[in-house]
C-alpha cells in the first residue's frame, strides 16, 4: 500500500482487473490483504468466520507489531469497531441511543443554523481575500477571492455537530481534529504515531473528566453515568476508545464526503443543473458521491478466523484485511461498465447499493447524521453560491497522506 496516500482510483482499477481480492503489504512490510470487489466485500464483511477483534491478528498477538506502527490504533482501540458478538452489541447499544431517527431529526434546525453561520464566514473570508488581492498573478498561483472551503466549511460543520453530541468543549476541538488526522495518517513516523495516540487519550480523558464534573445532555455524560451505575458495563479504556472512534468517524468521514461532493458537482455541472431543474435531489448527489468517491478508501481491519479464499486469493487466518470501499464503489461488475462515471441518476435505475458506510452488524451508526449534514450543506451552499467553482485544477489539489481517508487536504473555491 502507498503510505503517502494519493488518489486511489487508478490503482484500484488495476487491482480489480486482476480479481476481487489482493495480497498487499502494509507499512513496515506487514503482510495483509485487501478485498476490493463489491460482492466479494459484501460477503467478506458478513462472513461468520471474519472477526474485528485484534486477538485474531496473528502478527500483533505474537508481538511482531511495534507500538509506533501507524495503523496500530485501528487494531487496538477498545470499542465497538474492534469487537464482536455480545461485546459489540453491548457497546453499540450504549451509543445507538444518540443516533435514533428521532434524535437525528431533532438536530436538523441546529445544523441548518450552523450551516448558514459558516457560509456567512465563507462569504466574509472571500470578500477579505478579494480586498487583499493575493491574485492569480501572485507567486503562489492563488486566485483572487479564493477561500479554502474545506477548512472554513466542510471541517467545522461536522466537527461542531459531533463535538456537541459528545459534549466536547470548544477548547479541545481544533486539537482533536489535528490529532485525528495524525491517527489516521499512514505515512507518520513511529515517534509521531505514539505521541499522537497518547495525546488523543489525554485530551479525551480531560473531556471525560470535564463531563464527569459537569454532566450534561450529551453522549459522554450518558456513557459515564452508565459506567458509574454498573462498572462492568463500560470500562475506562472502552469509554475513551468509544470517544476516539466517535470523534474520528463522526467528523473525518463527513468532512471528506462534503469535500468530495463539492468537487464532483463542480466538475460535473450537468449533474448540478439536473438537481436545479428538479430531475434529481441533493440526496442523490450524496449517495452517488459515497459510491463514486467514497470518503474512506481502505478501512482497517478485519481478520479471518480460518483460512478463507476470496475470488481465488487465499487469505490465511489471522491476516489483517482492508475493506476497499473506494474500489468497490467503482466495481464494473456491480455498477456497470460506466462505474467510473459520476451520475446522480444512477440510484433510481440500479438495485445495487454502495457499501461506503459499511454493511451488516458494523454498519455505520452515524450514517443518517452524515447524510443529513451533507445534504443540508450542499443544498445551502449551492443555493447561496450557484456559480461556485474550484479555483485550481483537480490534479493540483493536495491529497490525504493516507490510504484510509480519501479526499483532498485543501479545497480552494471561488464563490462567484
Short mmCIF file of C-alpha atoms in Angstrom, two decimals:
data_model
loop_
_atom_site.label_atom_id
_atom_site.label_comp_id
_atom_site.label_asym_id
_atom_site.label_seq_id
_atom_site.Cartn_x
_atom_site.Cartn_y
_atom_site.Cartn_z
CA UNK A 1 0.00 0.00 0.00
CA UNK A 2 1.20 3.53 -0.80
CA UNK A 3 1.54 5.01 2.69
CA UNK A 4 1.65 8.54 1.24
CA UNK A 5 -1.94 8.17 0.06
CA UNK A 6 -2.98 9.92 -3.12
CA UNK A 7 -5.94 9.31 -5.42
CA UNK A 8 -6.79 5.61 -5.20
CA UNK A 9 -8.94 5.10 -8.28
CA UNK A 10 -6.35 4.24 -10.94
CA UNK A 11 -4.61 1.74 -8.64
CA UNK A 12 -7.97 0.29 -7.64
CA UNK A 13 -8.92 -0.30 -11.26
CA UNK A 14 -5.62 -2.11 -11.88
CA UNK A 15 -6.15 -4.36 -8.86
CA UNK A 16 -9.80 -5.04 -9.69
CA UNK A 17 -8.86 -6.13 -13.19
CA UNK A 18 -6.85 -8.94 -11.56
CA UNK A 19 -9.50 -10.02 -9.05
CA UNK A 20 -11.80 -9.03 -6.22
CA UNK A 21 -9.09 -9.52 -3.56
CA UNK A 22 -5.36 -8.91 -3.45
CA UNK A 23 -2.37 -9.60 -1.26
CA UNK A 24 -0.85 -6.29 -0.10
CA UNK A 25 1.97 -5.05 2.14
CA UNK A 26 1.16 -2.57 4.87
CA UNK A 27 3.71 -0.06 6.22
CA UNK A 28 6.54 -1.90 7.93
CA UNK A 29 6.20 -4.76 5.42
CA UNK A 30 3.31 -6.32 7.34
CA UNK A 31 1.59 -8.91 5.09
CA UNK A 32 -2.09 -8.18 4.62
CA UNK A 33 -4.93 -8.45 2.14
CA UNK A 34 -7.47 -6.10 0.59
CA UNK A 35 -10.95 -7.03 -0.59
CA UNK A 36 -11.96 -4.69 -3.39
CA UNK A 37 -14.82 -6.19 -5.39
CA UNK A 38 -18.33 -5.14 -4.38
CA UNK A 39 -19.90 -8.59 -4.00
CA UNK A 40 -16.74 -10.10 -2.51
CA UNK A 41 -16.51 -7.30 0.05
CA UNK A 42 -20.17 -7.57 0.96
CA UNK A 43 -19.78 -11.31 1.50
CA UNK A 44 -16.50 -10.95 3.38
CA UNK A 45 -17.85 -8.30 5.77
CA UNK A 46 -20.79 -10.53 6.65
CA UNK A 47 -18.90 -13.83 6.78
CA UNK A 48 -19.32 -15.70 10.10
CA UNK A 49 -15.60 -16.56 10.10
CA UNK A 50 -14.45 -12.94 9.84
CA UNK A 51 -13.82 -11.00 13.07
CA UNK A 52 -13.00 -7.46 14.16
CA UNK A 53 -11.27 -8.20 17.47
CA UNK A 54 -7.47 -7.89 17.22
CA UNK A 55 -6.92 -11.04 19.28
CA UNK A 56 -7.29 -12.71 15.88
CA UNK A 57 -4.45 -10.57 14.38
CA UNK A 58 -1.63 -13.12 14.39
CA UNK A 59 1.32 -10.73 13.99
CA UNK A 60 0.03 -8.46 16.76
CA UNK A 61 -0.67 -11.36 19.09
CA UNK A 62 2.85 -12.69 18.55
CA UNK A 63 4.44 -9.31 19.35
CA UNK A 64 5.62 -8.53 15.82
CA UNK A 65 3.79 -5.18 15.57
CA UNK A 66 5.68 -2.30 17.27
CA UNK A 67 3.98 0.41 19.32
CA UNK A 68 4.78 3.05 16.71
CA UNK A 69 3.17 1.18 13.81
CA UNK A 70 0.96 3.80 12.08
CA UNK A 71 -2.09 1.52 11.87
CA UNK A 72 -1.88 0.09 15.37
CA UNK A 73 -4.71 2.24 16.77
CA UNK A 74 -7.13 0.78 14.22
CA UNK A 75 -6.44 -2.65 15.71
CA UNK A 76 -6.05 -1.88 19.40
CA UNK A 77 -8.55 0.88 20.21
CA UNK A 78 -11.21 -0.56 22.51
CA UNK A 79 -14.73 -0.03 21.28
CA UNK A 80 -17.44 -1.30 19.00
CA UNK A 81 -15.29 -1.14 15.83
CA UNK A 82 -12.89 -3.72 17.29
CA UNK A 83 -15.39 -6.01 18.99
CA UNK A 84 -17.55 -8.94 18.00
CA UNK A 85 -20.69 -10.73 19.15
CA UNK A 86 -22.07 -9.83 22.58
CA UNK A 87 -19.34 -7.25 23.27
CA UNK A 88 -20.16 -5.46 20.02
CA UNK A 89 -23.89 -5.50 20.71
CA UNK A 90 -23.34 -4.16 24.26
CA UNK A 91 -21.13 -1.27 23.14
CA UNK A 92 -23.24 -0.42 20.11
CA UNK A 93 -26.42 -0.33 22.19
CA UNK A 94 -24.85 2.22 24.55
CA UNK A 95 -24.07 4.60 21.69
CA UNK A 96 -27.07 3.94 19.44
CA UNK A 97 -29.42 5.96 21.64
CA UNK A 98 -27.73 9.13 20.38
CA UNK A 99 -28.44 8.21 16.75
CA UNK A 100 -32.10 7.21 16.69
CA UNK A 101 -34.08 8.63 13.78
CA UNK A 102 -35.94 10.95 16.15
CA UNK A 103 -32.78 12.34 17.79
CA UNK A 104 -31.03 12.84 14.45
CA UNK A 105 -34.05 14.64 13.00
CA UNK A 106 -34.18 16.87 16.09
CA UNK A 107 -30.68 18.07 15.16
CA UNK A 108 -31.82 19.41 11.77
CA UNK A 109 -32.70 23.01 12.78
CA UNK A 110 -29.40 23.44 14.60
CA UNK A 111 -27.42 22.03 11.66
CA UNK A 112 -29.23 24.38 9.29
CA UNK A 113 -28.44 27.39 11.51
CA UNK A 114 -24.81 26.32 11.82
CA UNK A 115 -24.54 25.83 8.05
CA UNK A 116 -25.81 29.35 7.39
CA UNK A 117 -23.48 30.78 10.03
CA UNK A 118 -20.48 29.04 8.46
CA UNK A 119 -21.48 30.20 4.97
CA UNK A 120 -21.59 33.78 6.30
CA UNK A 121 -18.00 33.23 7.38
CA UNK A 122 -17.04 31.80 3.99
CA UNK A 123 -18.52 34.83 2.24
CA UNK A 124 -16.73 37.23 4.58
CA UNK A 125 -13.44 35.40 4.04
CA UNK A 126 -13.89 35.59 0.25
CA UNK A 127 -14.57 39.32 0.45
CA UNK A 128 -11.41 39.74 2.52
CA UNK A 129 -9.40 37.69 0.03
CA UNK A 130 -10.66 39.91 -2.78
CA UNK A 131 -9.61 43.06 -0.90
CA UNK A 132 -6.19 41.62 -0.09
CA UNK A 133 -5.66 40.90 -3.78
CA UNK A 134 -3.48 37.76 -3.43
CA UNK A 135 -4.46 37.29 -7.03
CA UNK A 136 -3.90 34.92 -9.88
CA UNK A 137 -0.69 36.80 -10.72
CA UNK A 138 0.83 36.03 -7.33
CA UNK A 139 3.86 33.80 -6.96
CA UNK A 140 1.76 31.17 -5.24
CA UNK A 141 -0.67 30.91 -8.13
CA UNK A 142 -3.60 31.95 -5.93
CA UNK A 143 -6.86 33.13 -7.48
CA UNK A 144 -8.49 36.41 -6.43
CA UNK A 145 -11.20 35.79 -3.86
CA UNK A 146 -10.41 32.09 -3.43
CA UNK A 147 -11.05 30.59 0.00
CA UNK A 148 -10.46 27.12 1.42
CA UNK A 149 -13.95 25.65 1.63
CA UNK A 150 -12.67 22.55 3.38
CA UNK A 151 -11.16 24.49 6.27
CA UNK A 152 -13.93 27.09 6.58
CA UNK A 153 -17.00 24.94 5.96
CA UNK A 154 -16.60 21.20 5.37
CA UNK A 155 -14.49 20.75 8.53
CA UNK A 156 -16.21 22.89 11.20
CA UNK A 157 -19.72 21.71 10.32
CA UNK A 158 -19.35 18.01 11.28
CA UNK A 159 -16.74 18.78 13.95
CA UNK A 160 -19.10 21.08 15.83
CA UNK A 161 -22.03 18.70 15.45
CA UNK A 162 -20.19 15.63 16.77
CA UNK A 163 -18.50 17.69 19.49
CA UNK A 164 -21.84 18.94 20.78
CA UNK A 165 -23.24 15.41 20.67
CA UNK A 166 -20.28 14.17 22.71
CA UNK A 167 -20.06 17.19 24.98
CA UNK A 168 -16.58 18.21 23.81
CA UNK A 169 -15.82 21.77 24.91
CA UNK A 170 -14.72 24.21 22.21
CA UNK A 171 -11.20 24.50 23.66
CA UNK A 172 -10.47 20.88 22.67
CA UNK A 173 -11.95 20.75 19.16
CA UNK A 174 -9.17 22.12 16.95
CA UNK A 175 -6.57 19.94 18.63
CA UNK A 176 -8.76 16.86 18.30
CA UNK A 177 -9.03 17.43 14.55
CA UNK A 178 -5.24 17.66 14.22
CA UNK A 179 -4.79 14.51 16.30
CA UNK A 180 -7.46 12.67 14.30
CA UNK A 181 -5.52 13.47 11.13
CA UNK A 182 -2.35 12.08 12.68
CA UNK A 183 -4.05 8.93 13.98
CA UNK A 184 -5.44 8.03 10.53
CA UNK A 185 -2.26 9.01 8.64
CA UNK A 186 -0.39 6.06 7.15
CA UNK A 187 2.87 7.91 6.42
CA UNK A 188 3.50 9.03 10.01
CA UNK A 189 6.72 8.06 11.82
CA UNK A 190 6.76 5.80 14.90
CA UNK A 191 7.54 8.55 17.42
CA UNK A 192 4.85 10.84 15.97
CA UNK A 193 2.32 7.99 15.97
CA UNK A 194 2.94 7.14 19.62
CA UNK A 195 2.82 10.81 20.64
CA UNK A 196 -0.43 11.45 18.71
CA UNK A 197 -2.15 8.46 20.28
CA UNK A 198 -1.03 9.37 23.77
CA UNK A 199 -2.18 12.95 23.36
CA UNK A 200 -5.52 11.84 21.92
CA UNK A 201 -6.11 9.70 25.01
CA UNK A 202 -5.02 12.57 27.28
CA UNK A 203 -7.29 15.12 25.62
CA UNK A 204 -10.33 12.83 25.66
CA UNK A 205 -9.59 11.88 29.27
CA UNK A 206 -9.75 15.60 30.04
CA UNK A 207 -13.07 15.83 28.18
CA UNK A 208 -14.41 12.87 30.17
CA UNK A 209 -13.23 14.44 33.43
CA UNK A 210 -14.99 17.68 32.49
CA UNK A 211 -18.23 15.84 31.76
CA UNK A 212 -17.96 13.84 34.98
CA UNK A 213 -17.59 17.07 36.95
CA UNK A 214 -20.35 18.85 34.99
CA UNK A 215 -22.67 16.27 33.40
CA UNK A 216 -24.80 17.47 30.52
CA UNK A 217 -27.28 16.22 27.95
CA UNK A 218 -24.55 14.61 25.85
CA UNK A 219 -23.31 11.16 24.94
CA UNK A 220 -20.14 11.26 27.04
CA UNK A 221 -22.11 12.15 30.18
CA UNK A 222 -24.52 9.31 29.42
CA UNK A 223 -21.67 6.83 28.93
CA UNK A 224 -20.04 7.92 32.20
CA UNK A 225 -23.34 7.57 34.04
CA UNK A 226 -23.68 4.04 32.70
CA UNK A 227 -20.16 3.23 33.84
CA UNK A 228 -20.77 4.68 37.30
CA UNK A 229 -24.04 2.81 37.74
CA UNK A 230 -22.71 -0.52 36.53
CA UNK A 231 -18.93 -0.53 36.40
CA UNK A 232 -18.57 -3.71 34.40
CA UNK A 233 -20.70 -2.45 31.52
CA UNK A 234 -18.18 0.11 30.27
CA UNK A 235 -14.55 0.20 31.38
CA UNK A 236 -12.29 3.26 31.29
CA UNK A 237 -10.45 2.07 28.17
CA UNK A 238 -13.77 1.34 26.44
CA UNK A 239 -15.05 4.82 27.32
CA UNK A 240 -12.00 6.56 25.85
CA UNK A 241 -11.90 4.12 22.91
CA UNK A 242 -15.55 4.84 22.12
CA UNK A 243 -14.87 8.58 22.25
CA UNK A 244 -11.88 8.18 19.89
CA UNK A 245 -13.98 6.29 17.38
CA UNK A 246 -16.85 8.77 17.61
CA UNK A 247 -14.61 11.82 17.15
CA UNK A 248 -12.70 10.38 14.18
CA UNK A 249 -15.63 8.70 12.42
CA UNK A 250 -18.03 11.48 13.40
CA UNK A 251 -16.20 14.26 11.61
CA UNK A 252 -13.47 12.88 9.28
CA UNK A 253 -15.89 10.86 7.17
CA UNK A 254 -18.42 13.67 6.76
CA UNK A 255 -15.64 16.20 6.16
CA UNK A 256 -14.38 14.06 3.27
CA UNK A 257 -17.90 13.43 2.00
CA UNK A 258 -18.80 17.13 1.80
CA UNK A 259 -15.44 17.95 0.20
CA UNK A 260 -15.72 15.16 -2.37
CA UNK A 261 -19.32 16.03 -3.22
CA UNK A 262 -18.47 19.68 -3.88
CA UNK A 263 -15.56 18.65 -6.10
CA UNK A 264 -17.74 16.19 -8.00
CA UNK A 265 -20.59 18.64 -8.61
CA UNK A 266 -18.24 21.44 -9.66
CA UNK A 267 -16.56 19.09 -12.13
CA UNK A 268 -19.92 17.83 -13.46
CA UNK A 269 -22.04 20.95 -13.91
CA UNK A 270 -24.62 18.98 -15.88
CA UNK A 271 -25.38 16.96 -12.75
CA UNK A 272 -25.69 20.14 -10.72
CA UNK A 273 -28.13 21.55 -13.28
CA UNK A 274 -30.13 18.31 -13.17
CA UNK A 275 -30.74 18.89 -9.45
CA UNK A 276 -31.69 22.52 -10.00
CA UNK A 277 -34.12 21.50 -12.74
CA UNK A 278 -35.83 19.02 -10.40
CA UNK A 279 -34.61 15.92 -12.23
CA UNK A 280 -32.77 14.68 -9.15
CA UNK A 281 -32.37 15.54 -5.48
CA UNK A 282 -29.45 16.53 -3.28
CA UNK A 283 -29.75 13.14 -1.60
CA UNK A 284 -28.99 11.56 -4.98
CA UNK A 285 -25.78 13.60 -5.16
CA UNK A 286 -24.80 12.44 -1.67
CA UNK A 287 -25.36 8.75 -2.49
CA UNK A 288 -23.52 8.96 -5.79
CA UNK A 289 -20.58 10.68 -4.11
CA UNK A 290 -20.48 7.92 -1.50
CA UNK A 291 -20.27 5.37 -4.31
CA UNK A 292 -18.08 7.23 -6.81
CA UNK A 293 -15.59 8.85 -4.44
CA UNK A 294 -16.01 7.14 -1.08
CA UNK A 295 -14.77 9.24 1.87
CA UNK A 296 -12.97 6.13 3.13
CA UNK A 297 -10.71 4.27 0.75
CA UNK A 298 -9.31 1.24 2.64
CA UNK A 299 -10.64 0.71 6.15
CA UNK A 300 -8.61 -1.39 8.66
CA UNK A 301 -9.15 -4.17 9.85
CA UNK A 302 -10.97 -7.48 9.73
CA UNK A 303 -9.40 -10.89 10.36
CA UNK A 304 -10.44 -14.29 9.03
CA UNK A 305 -10.59 -16.77 11.91
CA UNK A 306 -9.78 -19.58 9.48
CA UNK A 307 -8.16 -19.71 6.06
CA UNK A 308 -10.53 -18.16 3.50
CA UNK A 309 -10.31 -17.96 -0.27
CA UNK A 310 -11.78 -14.83 -1.85
CA UNK A 311 -12.04 -14.87 -5.64
CA UNK A 312 -9.03 -17.15 -5.91
CA UNK A 313 -6.90 -15.29 -3.35
CA UNK A 314 -6.07 -17.24 -0.20
CA UNK A 315 -6.30 -15.12 2.94
CA UNK A 316 -4.75 -17.07 5.84
CA UNK A 317 -6.33 -16.98 9.28
CA UNK A 318 -5.11 -14.02 11.32
CA UNK A 319 -4.29 -11.83 8.32
CA UNK A 320 -5.25 -8.14 8.69
CA UNK A 321 -7.67 -7.31 5.87
CA UNK A 322 -8.54 -3.89 4.45
CA UNK A 323 -12.08 -3.19 3.28
CA UNK A 324 -11.66 -1.48 -0.11
CA UNK A 325 -14.68 0.82 -0.14
CA UNK A 326 -13.42 3.18 -2.84
CA UNK A 327 -12.64 0.25 -5.13
CA UNK A 328 -15.98 -1.49 -4.51
CA UNK A 329 -17.78 1.74 -5.37
CA UNK A 330 -16.36 1.70 -8.90
CA UNK A 331 -16.50 -2.06 -9.46
CA UNK A 332 -17.86 -2.53 -13.02
CA UNK A 333 -19.16 -6.00 -12.10
CA UNK A 334 -21.57 -4.37 -9.65
CA UNK A 335 -22.16 -0.88 -11.03
CA UNK A 336 -21.88 -1.46 -14.77
CA UNK A 337 -19.30 -0.59 -17.44
CA UNK A 338 -19.69 3.12 -16.67
CA UNK A 339 -18.95 2.68 -12.95
CA UNK A 340 -16.22 5.32 -13.16
CA UNK A 341 -18.75 7.96 -14.30
CA UNK A 342 -20.38 10.34 -11.80
CA UNK A 343 -24.11 10.00 -12.46
CA UNK A 344 -26.58 11.10 -9.78
CA UNK A 345 -29.46 9.41 -11.61
CA UNK A 346 -27.83 6.02 -11.16
CA UNK A 347 -29.53 5.35 -7.81
CA UNK A 348 -33.01 5.41 -9.36
CA UNK A 349 -32.00 2.93 -12.07
CA UNK A 350 -29.95 0.44 -10.10
CA UNK A 351 -30.77 -2.02 -7.34
CA UNK A 352 -27.11 -2.26 -6.29
CA UNK A 353 -26.35 -0.12 -3.25
CA UNK A 354 -22.87 1.07 -2.38
CA UNK A 355 -21.02 -0.22 0.69
CA UNK A 356 -19.25 3.01 1.64
CA UNK A 357 -20.93 3.23 5.04
CA UNK A 358 -20.44 -0.46 5.76
CA UNK A 359 -22.70 -3.46 5.78
CA UNK A 360 -24.22 -5.81 8.33
CA UNK A 361 -23.57 -5.67 12.08
CA UNK A 362 -20.90 -2.97 11.78
CA UNK A 363 -22.91 -0.66 9.51
CA UNK A 364 -22.07 2.96 10.38
CA UNK A 365 -24.23 4.14 13.29
CA UNK A 366 -23.81 7.75 12.24
CA UNK A 367 -24.87 7.21 8.62
CA UNK A 368 -28.21 9.09 8.94
CA UNK A 369 -26.45 12.04 10.55
CA UNK A 370 -23.68 12.13 7.93
CA UNK A 371 -26.26 12.02 5.14
CA UNK A 372 -28.31 14.81 6.75
CA UNK A 373 -25.31 17.07 7.33
CA UNK A 374 -24.04 16.63 3.78
CA UNK A 375 -27.45 17.11 2.16
CA UNK A 376 -28.06 20.33 4.12
CA UNK A 377 -24.52 21.52 3.36
CA UNK A 378 -24.82 21.00 -0.41
CA UNK A 379 -28.33 22.44 -0.74
CA UNK A 380 -27.50 25.63 1.15
CA UNK A 381 -24.01 26.03 -0.34
CA UNK A 382 -25.08 25.85 -3.98
CA UNK A 383 -28.31 27.77 -3.38
CA UNK A 384 -26.32 30.66 -1.95
CA UNK A 385 -23.41 30.42 -4.38
CA UNK A 386 -24.79 28.89 -7.61
CA UNK A 387 -21.65 29.75 -9.60
CA UNK A 388 -19.20 28.34 -7.06
CA UNK A 389 -16.21 26.68 -8.70
CA UNK A 390 -12.98 25.02 -7.62
CA UNK A 391 -10.17 27.52 -8.13
CA UNK A 392 -7.41 25.13 -9.25
CA UNK A 393 -7.30 22.02 -11.47
CA UNK A 394 -8.19 18.75 -9.72
CA UNK A 395 -4.69 17.33 -10.18
CA UNK A 396 -3.20 20.25 -8.24
CA UNK A 397 -5.28 19.63 -5.10
CA UNK A 398 -3.10 18.14 -2.31
CA UNK A 399 -4.29 14.66 -1.37
CA UNK A 400 -4.66 12.99 2.02
CA UNK A 401 -1.43 11.42 3.27
CA UNK A 402 -3.22 8.17 3.94
CA UNK A 403 -4.72 5.20 2.12
CA UNK A 404 -7.51 5.14 4.75
CA UNK A 405 -9.14 8.52 4.16
CA UNK A 406 -9.94 9.51 0.58
CA UNK A 407 -10.08 13.22 -0.13
CA UNK A 408 -8.00 16.36 -0.56
CA UNK A 409 -6.44 18.45 2.20
CA UNK A 410 -7.50 21.80 0.75
CA UNK A 411 -10.37 22.92 -1.45
CA UNK A 412 -9.82 26.47 -2.75
CA UNK A 413 -13.02 27.79 -4.32
CA UNK A 414 -14.29 30.98 -5.90
CA UNK A 415 -17.83 31.79 -4.83
CA UNK A 416 -18.98 33.97 -7.73
#
